[in-house]
Structures are given as C-alpha cells and as structure tokens.
Amino acid sequence: MSKWGLAYKGGEILTPEERNKVVDALEELDSRTPTEIKGGIVAFEGDGATTTFQIAHGLSTTPTTCFVGKGASGLPDIDYWEANPTYITVHFKSAPASGVSVTLWWLAILL
C-alpha cells in the first residue's frame, strides 16, 4: 500500500475514490517537478585572501536547492554555500592560494 492509499489492482477498474487518490498522487508528483534548472562550471583565480566566490545562477528567484563542488584538486575545503535571487555564494574554509585556478561545478534548482 502506498502513502496515498493505493494498492496494485491488476486489470481491475478503479473506483471513483481510487481514481481520486491516483489524481492526488500525480498532482503531488507534478508539483515536485523543477520549474527551472541551471548549472555549469565556473573558474575564478585565487588571491590568497578571498574565501568567498559568487556564482550568478540565472534563475528567476532564489533556488529551492543548489549543489556546489570543487572541480579541481588541491583546493581548500568548502565550508558552506548560500543562495539568494541572483547568486550562489561559496564560502571556503581558507582562501585558495594566489594564482590557483578555483574551478567549481554547480547546479541550481527551482521547484
């Protein structure tokens, strides 16, 4: 039995109540479909002092969720990231060394 109260019926015809449960389940799943998804790879240059880098995500508003990762070895650990209507701001635990290419991959999703 599913969380919507549905069970496999084989070839039997659905009752009106079961049909309504199916419609409710499909509507809930449809509401989870992303309305916007953007992502990519960005590169910055470390200066030995800067610990935050901003990625312009290009969505119409603040992402519902976003993911960021290091796209190159030898970079300091990412402490955390946060998003606003324009940017994903990535905070490193320490500043990447001067002259080092800071390559990041990112994915922003708006539900």
Short mmCIF file of N, CA and C in Angstrom, two decimals, residues 5-106:
data_model
loop_
_atom_site.label_atom_id
_atom_site.label_comp_id
_atom_site.label_asym_id
_atom_site.label_seq_id
_atom_site.Cartn_x
_atom_site.Cartn_y
_atom_site.Cartn_z
N GLY A 5 -2.57 5.49 -0.23
CA GLY A 5 -3.62 4.50 -0.03
C GLY A 5 -3.92 3.67 -1.26
N LEU A 6 -2.93 3.57 -2.16
CA LEU A 6 -3.12 2.82 -3.39
C LEU A 6 -2.45 1.46 -3.30
N ALA A 7 -3.10 0.45 -3.84
CA ALA A 7 -2.54 -0.89 -3.91
C ALA A 7 -2.68 -1.39 -5.34
N TYR A 8 -1.82 -2.31 -5.74
CA TYR A 8 -1.88 -2.87 -7.09
C TYR A 8 -3.18 -3.63 -7.27
N LYS A 9 -3.91 -3.35 -8.37
CA LYS A 9 -5.20 -3.99 -8.61
C LYS A 9 -5.19 -4.88 -9.85
N GLY A 10 -4.09 -4.97 -10.54
CA GLY A 10 -4.08 -5.77 -11.77
C GLY A 10 -4.92 -5.09 -12.84
N GLY A 11 -5.80 -5.84 -13.46
CA GLY A 11 -6.62 -5.32 -14.55
C GLY A 11 -7.96 -4.77 -14.11
N GLU A 12 -8.19 -4.68 -12.82
CA GLU A 12 -9.50 -4.21 -12.34
C GLU A 12 -9.68 -2.71 -12.59
N ILE A 13 -10.92 -2.31 -12.77
CA ILE A 13 -11.26 -0.91 -12.96
C ILE A 13 -11.22 -0.20 -11.61
N LEU A 14 -10.71 1.04 -11.62
CA LEU A 14 -10.62 1.83 -10.39
C LEU A 14 -11.99 2.35 -9.97
N THR A 15 -12.21 2.38 -8.67
CA THR A 15 -13.41 3.03 -8.15
C THR A 15 -13.19 4.54 -8.22
N PRO A 16 -14.22 5.36 -8.11
CA PRO A 16 -14.03 6.81 -8.12
C PRO A 16 -13.08 7.28 -7.01
N GLU A 17 -13.16 6.66 -5.83
CA GLU A 17 -12.28 7.05 -4.72
C GLU A 17 -10.82 6.73 -5.06
N GLU A 18 -10.60 5.56 -5.67
CA GLU A 18 -9.23 5.18 -6.04
C GLU A 18 -8.71 6.10 -7.15
N ARG A 19 -9.56 6.44 -8.09
CA ARG A 19 -9.16 7.35 -9.16
C ARG A 19 -8.74 8.69 -8.56
N ASN A 20 -9.51 9.20 -7.59
CA ASN A 20 -9.16 10.47 -6.95
C ASN A 20 -7.81 10.38 -6.25
N LYS A 21 -7.52 9.25 -5.64
CA LYS A 21 -6.22 9.06 -4.98
C LYS A 21 -5.09 9.07 -6.01
N VAL A 22 -5.33 8.45 -7.17
CA VAL A 22 -4.32 8.45 -8.23
C VAL A 22 -4.08 9.88 -8.71
N VAL A 23 -5.15 10.62 -8.94
CA VAL A 23 -5.02 12.01 -9.38
C VAL A 23 -4.27 12.83 -8.33
N ASP A 24 -4.60 12.66 -7.05
CA ASP A 24 -3.89 13.37 -5.98
C ASP A 24 -2.40 13.05 -5.99
N ALA A 25 -2.07 11.77 -6.16
CA ALA A 25 -0.67 11.35 -6.19
C ALA A 25 0.05 11.98 -7.38
N LEU A 26 -0.57 11.98 -8.54
CA LEU A 26 0.05 12.56 -9.73
C LEU A 26 0.22 14.08 -9.58
N GLU A 27 -0.76 14.74 -8.99
CA GLU A 27 -0.64 16.18 -8.77
C GLU A 27 0.50 16.50 -7.80
N GLU A 28 0.65 15.68 -6.76
CA GLU A 28 1.75 15.91 -5.82
C GLU A 28 3.09 15.72 -6.51
N LEU A 29 3.20 14.66 -7.31
CA LEU A 29 4.45 14.42 -8.03
C LEU A 29 4.72 15.54 -9.02
N ASP A 30 3.68 16.02 -9.69
CA ASP A 30 3.84 17.10 -10.66
C ASP A 30 4.33 18.37 -9.97
N SER A 31 3.90 18.61 -8.73
CA SER A 31 4.34 19.82 -8.03
C SER A 31 5.81 19.76 -7.65
N ARG A 32 6.41 18.58 -7.71
CA ARG A 32 7.83 18.43 -7.38
C ARG A 32 8.72 18.60 -8.60
N THR A 33 8.13 18.71 -9.77
CA THR A 33 8.91 18.86 -10.99
C THR A 33 9.57 20.23 -11.00
N PRO A 34 10.87 20.29 -11.23
CA PRO A 34 11.54 21.59 -11.25
C PRO A 34 10.98 22.50 -12.33
N THR A 35 10.80 23.77 -11.98
CA THR A 35 10.36 24.74 -12.97
C THR A 35 11.56 25.35 -13.69
N GLU A 36 12.70 25.38 -13.02
CA GLU A 36 13.94 25.88 -13.63
C GLU A 36 15.12 25.08 -13.09
N ILE A 37 16.04 24.75 -13.97
CA ILE A 37 17.30 24.09 -13.58
C ILE A 37 18.42 24.73 -14.38
N LYS A 38 19.46 25.13 -13.70
CA LYS A 38 20.65 25.65 -14.37
C LYS A 38 21.88 25.14 -13.63
N GLY A 39 22.95 25.01 -14.35
CA GLY A 39 24.19 24.55 -13.75
C GLY A 39 25.35 24.79 -14.68
N GLY A 40 26.53 24.49 -14.20
CA GLY A 40 27.70 24.67 -15.03
C GLY A 40 28.98 24.55 -14.24
N ILE A 41 30.03 25.00 -14.89
CA ILE A 41 31.36 25.02 -14.29
C ILE A 41 31.87 26.45 -14.39
N VAL A 42 32.38 26.96 -13.30
CA VAL A 42 32.93 28.31 -13.28
C VAL A 42 34.37 28.26 -12.77
N ALA A 43 35.14 29.25 -13.16
CA ALA A 43 36.53 29.31 -12.71
C ALA A 43 36.84 30.73 -12.24
N PHE A 44 37.51 30.81 -11.13
CA PHE A 44 37.98 32.06 -10.56
C PHE A 44 39.48 31.91 -10.33
N GLU A 45 40.13 32.99 -9.99
CA GLU A 45 41.55 32.90 -9.63
C GLU A 45 41.72 33.27 -8.17
N GLY A 46 42.39 32.39 -7.44
CA GLY A 46 42.65 32.65 -6.03
C GLY A 46 43.64 33.79 -5.87
N ASP A 47 43.48 34.53 -4.75
CA ASP A 47 44.42 35.63 -4.47
C ASP A 47 45.09 35.47 -3.11
N GLY A 48 44.83 34.34 -2.44
CA GLY A 48 45.42 34.10 -1.14
C GLY A 48 44.70 34.75 0.02
N ALA A 49 43.66 35.57 -0.27
CA ALA A 49 42.92 36.25 0.80
C ALA A 49 41.41 36.03 0.70
N THR A 50 40.89 35.91 -0.50
CA THR A 50 39.44 35.79 -0.69
C THR A 50 38.96 34.38 -0.37
N THR A 51 37.95 34.30 0.49
CA THR A 51 37.39 32.99 0.86
C THR A 51 35.98 32.79 0.32
N THR A 52 35.38 33.83 -0.28
CA THR A 52 34.03 33.70 -0.84
C THR A 52 34.05 34.01 -2.33
N PHE A 53 33.29 33.24 -3.07
CA PHE A 53 33.18 33.42 -4.51
C PHE A 53 31.70 33.35 -4.88
N GLN A 54 31.28 34.23 -5.80
CA GLN A 54 29.88 34.27 -6.19
C GLN A 54 29.68 33.72 -7.59
N ILE A 55 28.65 32.88 -7.71
CA ILE A 55 28.27 32.30 -9.00
C ILE A 55 26.90 32.87 -9.36
N ALA A 56 26.79 33.53 -10.50
CA ALA A 56 25.49 34.03 -10.97
C ALA A 56 24.71 32.83 -11.50
N HIS A 57 23.58 32.48 -10.84
CA HIS A 57 22.86 31.26 -11.22
C HIS A 57 21.84 31.48 -12.34
N GLY A 58 21.38 32.69 -12.56
CA GLY A 58 20.49 32.97 -13.68
C GLY A 58 19.04 32.51 -13.54
N LEU A 59 18.64 32.04 -12.36
CA LEU A 59 17.24 31.65 -12.15
C LEU A 59 16.40 32.90 -11.90
N SER A 60 15.09 32.76 -12.00
CA SER A 60 14.20 33.91 -11.83
C SER A 60 14.07 34.36 -10.37
N THR A 61 14.46 33.52 -9.42
CA THR A 61 14.42 33.86 -8.00
C THR A 61 15.39 32.94 -7.25
N THR A 62 15.37 32.97 -5.94
CA THR A 62 16.26 32.13 -5.13
C THR A 62 16.00 30.65 -5.39
N PRO A 63 17.03 29.86 -5.66
CA PRO A 63 16.83 28.43 -5.89
C PRO A 63 16.23 27.74 -4.67
N THR A 64 15.41 26.72 -4.92
CA THR A 64 14.88 25.89 -3.85
C THR A 64 16.01 25.09 -3.23
N THR A 65 16.90 24.61 -4.08
CA THR A 65 18.07 23.87 -3.62
C THR A 65 19.20 24.10 -4.60
N CYS A 66 20.42 23.97 -4.12
CA CYS A 66 21.57 24.06 -5.02
C CYS A 66 22.69 23.18 -4.49
N PHE A 67 23.55 22.81 -5.41
CA PHE A 67 24.69 21.96 -5.11
C PHE A 67 25.93 22.61 -5.68
N VAL A 68 27.03 22.51 -4.95
CA VAL A 68 28.31 23.07 -5.38
C VAL A 68 29.40 22.08 -5.02
N GLY A 69 30.38 21.95 -5.88
CA GLY A 69 31.51 21.07 -5.59
C GLY A 69 32.79 21.60 -6.20
N LYS A 70 33.90 21.11 -5.69
CA LYS A 70 35.21 21.50 -6.22
C LYS A 70 35.43 20.78 -7.54
N GLY A 71 35.84 21.54 -8.54
CA GLY A 71 36.11 20.97 -9.85
C GLY A 71 37.59 20.76 -10.11
N ALA A 72 38.41 20.95 -9.10
CA ALA A 72 39.85 20.77 -9.23
C ALA A 72 40.41 20.29 -7.90
N SER A 73 41.47 19.52 -7.98
CA SER A 73 42.11 19.05 -6.75
C SER A 73 42.99 20.17 -6.18
N GLY A 74 43.33 20.03 -4.92
CA GLY A 74 44.23 20.98 -4.29
C GLY A 74 43.57 22.24 -3.77
N LEU A 75 42.25 22.32 -3.87
CA LEU A 75 41.56 23.49 -3.33
C LEU A 75 41.24 23.27 -1.86
N PRO A 76 41.12 24.35 -1.08
CA PRO A 76 40.70 24.20 0.32
C PRO A 76 39.27 23.64 0.36
N ASP A 77 38.89 23.12 1.51
CA ASP A 77 37.53 22.60 1.67
C ASP A 77 36.51 23.72 1.60
N ILE A 78 35.35 23.40 1.01
CA ILE A 78 34.23 24.33 1.02
C ILE A 78 33.58 24.24 2.40
N ASP A 79 33.40 25.37 3.04
CA ASP A 79 32.76 25.41 4.36
C ASP A 79 31.24 25.30 4.19
N TYR A 80 30.66 26.17 3.37
CA TYR A 80 29.22 26.14 3.10
C TYR A 80 28.94 27.03 1.90
N TRP A 81 27.71 26.95 1.40
CA TRP A 81 27.27 27.87 0.36
C TRP A 81 25.86 28.32 0.69
N GLU A 82 25.50 29.47 0.15
CA GLU A 82 24.17 30.02 0.35
C GLU A 82 23.71 30.65 -0.96
N ALA A 83 22.40 30.78 -1.11
CA ALA A 83 21.86 31.32 -2.36
C ALA A 83 20.91 32.46 -2.08
N ASN A 84 20.87 33.40 -3.02
CA ASN A 84 19.90 34.49 -2.99
C ASN A 84 19.29 34.59 -4.39
N PRO A 85 18.46 35.58 -4.68
CA PRO A 85 17.83 35.62 -6.00
C PRO A 85 18.80 35.76 -7.18
N THR A 86 20.04 36.13 -6.93
CA THR A 86 20.99 36.36 -8.02
C THR A 86 22.19 35.41 -8.00
N TYR A 87 22.71 35.12 -6.82
CA TYR A 87 23.97 34.38 -6.71
C TYR A 87 23.90 33.17 -5.79
N ILE A 88 24.81 32.24 -6.06
CA ILE A 88 25.19 31.21 -5.09
C ILE A 88 26.54 31.68 -4.56
N THR A 89 26.63 31.91 -3.27
CA THR A 89 27.89 32.36 -2.68
C THR A 89 28.55 31.18 -1.99
N VAL A 90 29.76 30.87 -2.43
CA VAL A 90 30.52 29.73 -1.91
C VAL A 90 31.56 30.24 -0.93
N HIS A 91 31.56 29.67 0.27
CA HIS A 91 32.49 30.07 1.33
C HIS A 91 33.48 28.92 1.56
N PHE A 92 34.76 29.21 1.35
CA PHE A 92 35.81 28.23 1.62
C PHE A 92 36.28 28.36 3.07
N LYS A 93 36.79 27.27 3.63
CA LYS A 93 37.31 27.30 5.00
C LYS A 93 38.57 28.15 5.09
N SER A 94 39.33 28.20 4.00
CA SER A 94 40.51 29.06 3.92
C SER A 94 40.62 29.55 2.48
N ALA A 95 41.38 30.60 2.29
CA ALA A 95 41.49 31.20 0.96
C ALA A 95 42.34 30.33 0.04
N PRO A 96 41.88 30.12 -1.19
CA PRO A 96 42.74 29.44 -2.17
C PRO A 96 44.00 30.28 -2.42
N ALA A 97 45.09 29.61 -2.65
CA ALA A 97 46.38 30.29 -2.83
C ALA A 97 46.34 31.24 -4.03
N SER A 98 47.20 32.23 -3.98
CA SER A 98 47.30 33.21 -5.06
C SER A 98 47.69 32.52 -6.36
N GLY A 99 46.97 32.84 -7.43
CA GLY A 99 47.26 32.28 -8.75
C GLY A 99 46.65 30.93 -9.03
N VAL A 100 46.03 30.31 -8.03
CA VAL A 100 45.42 28.99 -8.21
C VAL A 100 44.07 29.15 -8.90
N SER A 101 43.80 28.29 -9.88
CA SER A 101 42.50 28.29 -10.55
C SER A 101 41.46 27.63 -9.65
N VAL A 102 40.46 28.39 -9.25
CA VAL A 102 39.38 27.90 -8.39
C VAL A 102 38.24 27.47 -9.31
N THR A 103 38.19 26.19 -9.64
CA THR A 103 37.16 25.66 -10.53
C THR A 103 36.08 24.99 -9.69
N LEU A 104 34.83 25.40 -9.92
CA LEU A 104 33.69 24.86 -9.18
C LEU A 104 32.62 24.39 -10.15
N TRP A 105 31.94 23.30 -9.81
CA TRP A 105 30.73 22.90 -10.55
C TRP A 105 29.54 23.28 -9.69
N TRP A 106 28.41 23.56 -10.31
CA TRP A 106 27.23 23.99 -9.56
C TRP A 106 25.96 23.57 -10.28
#
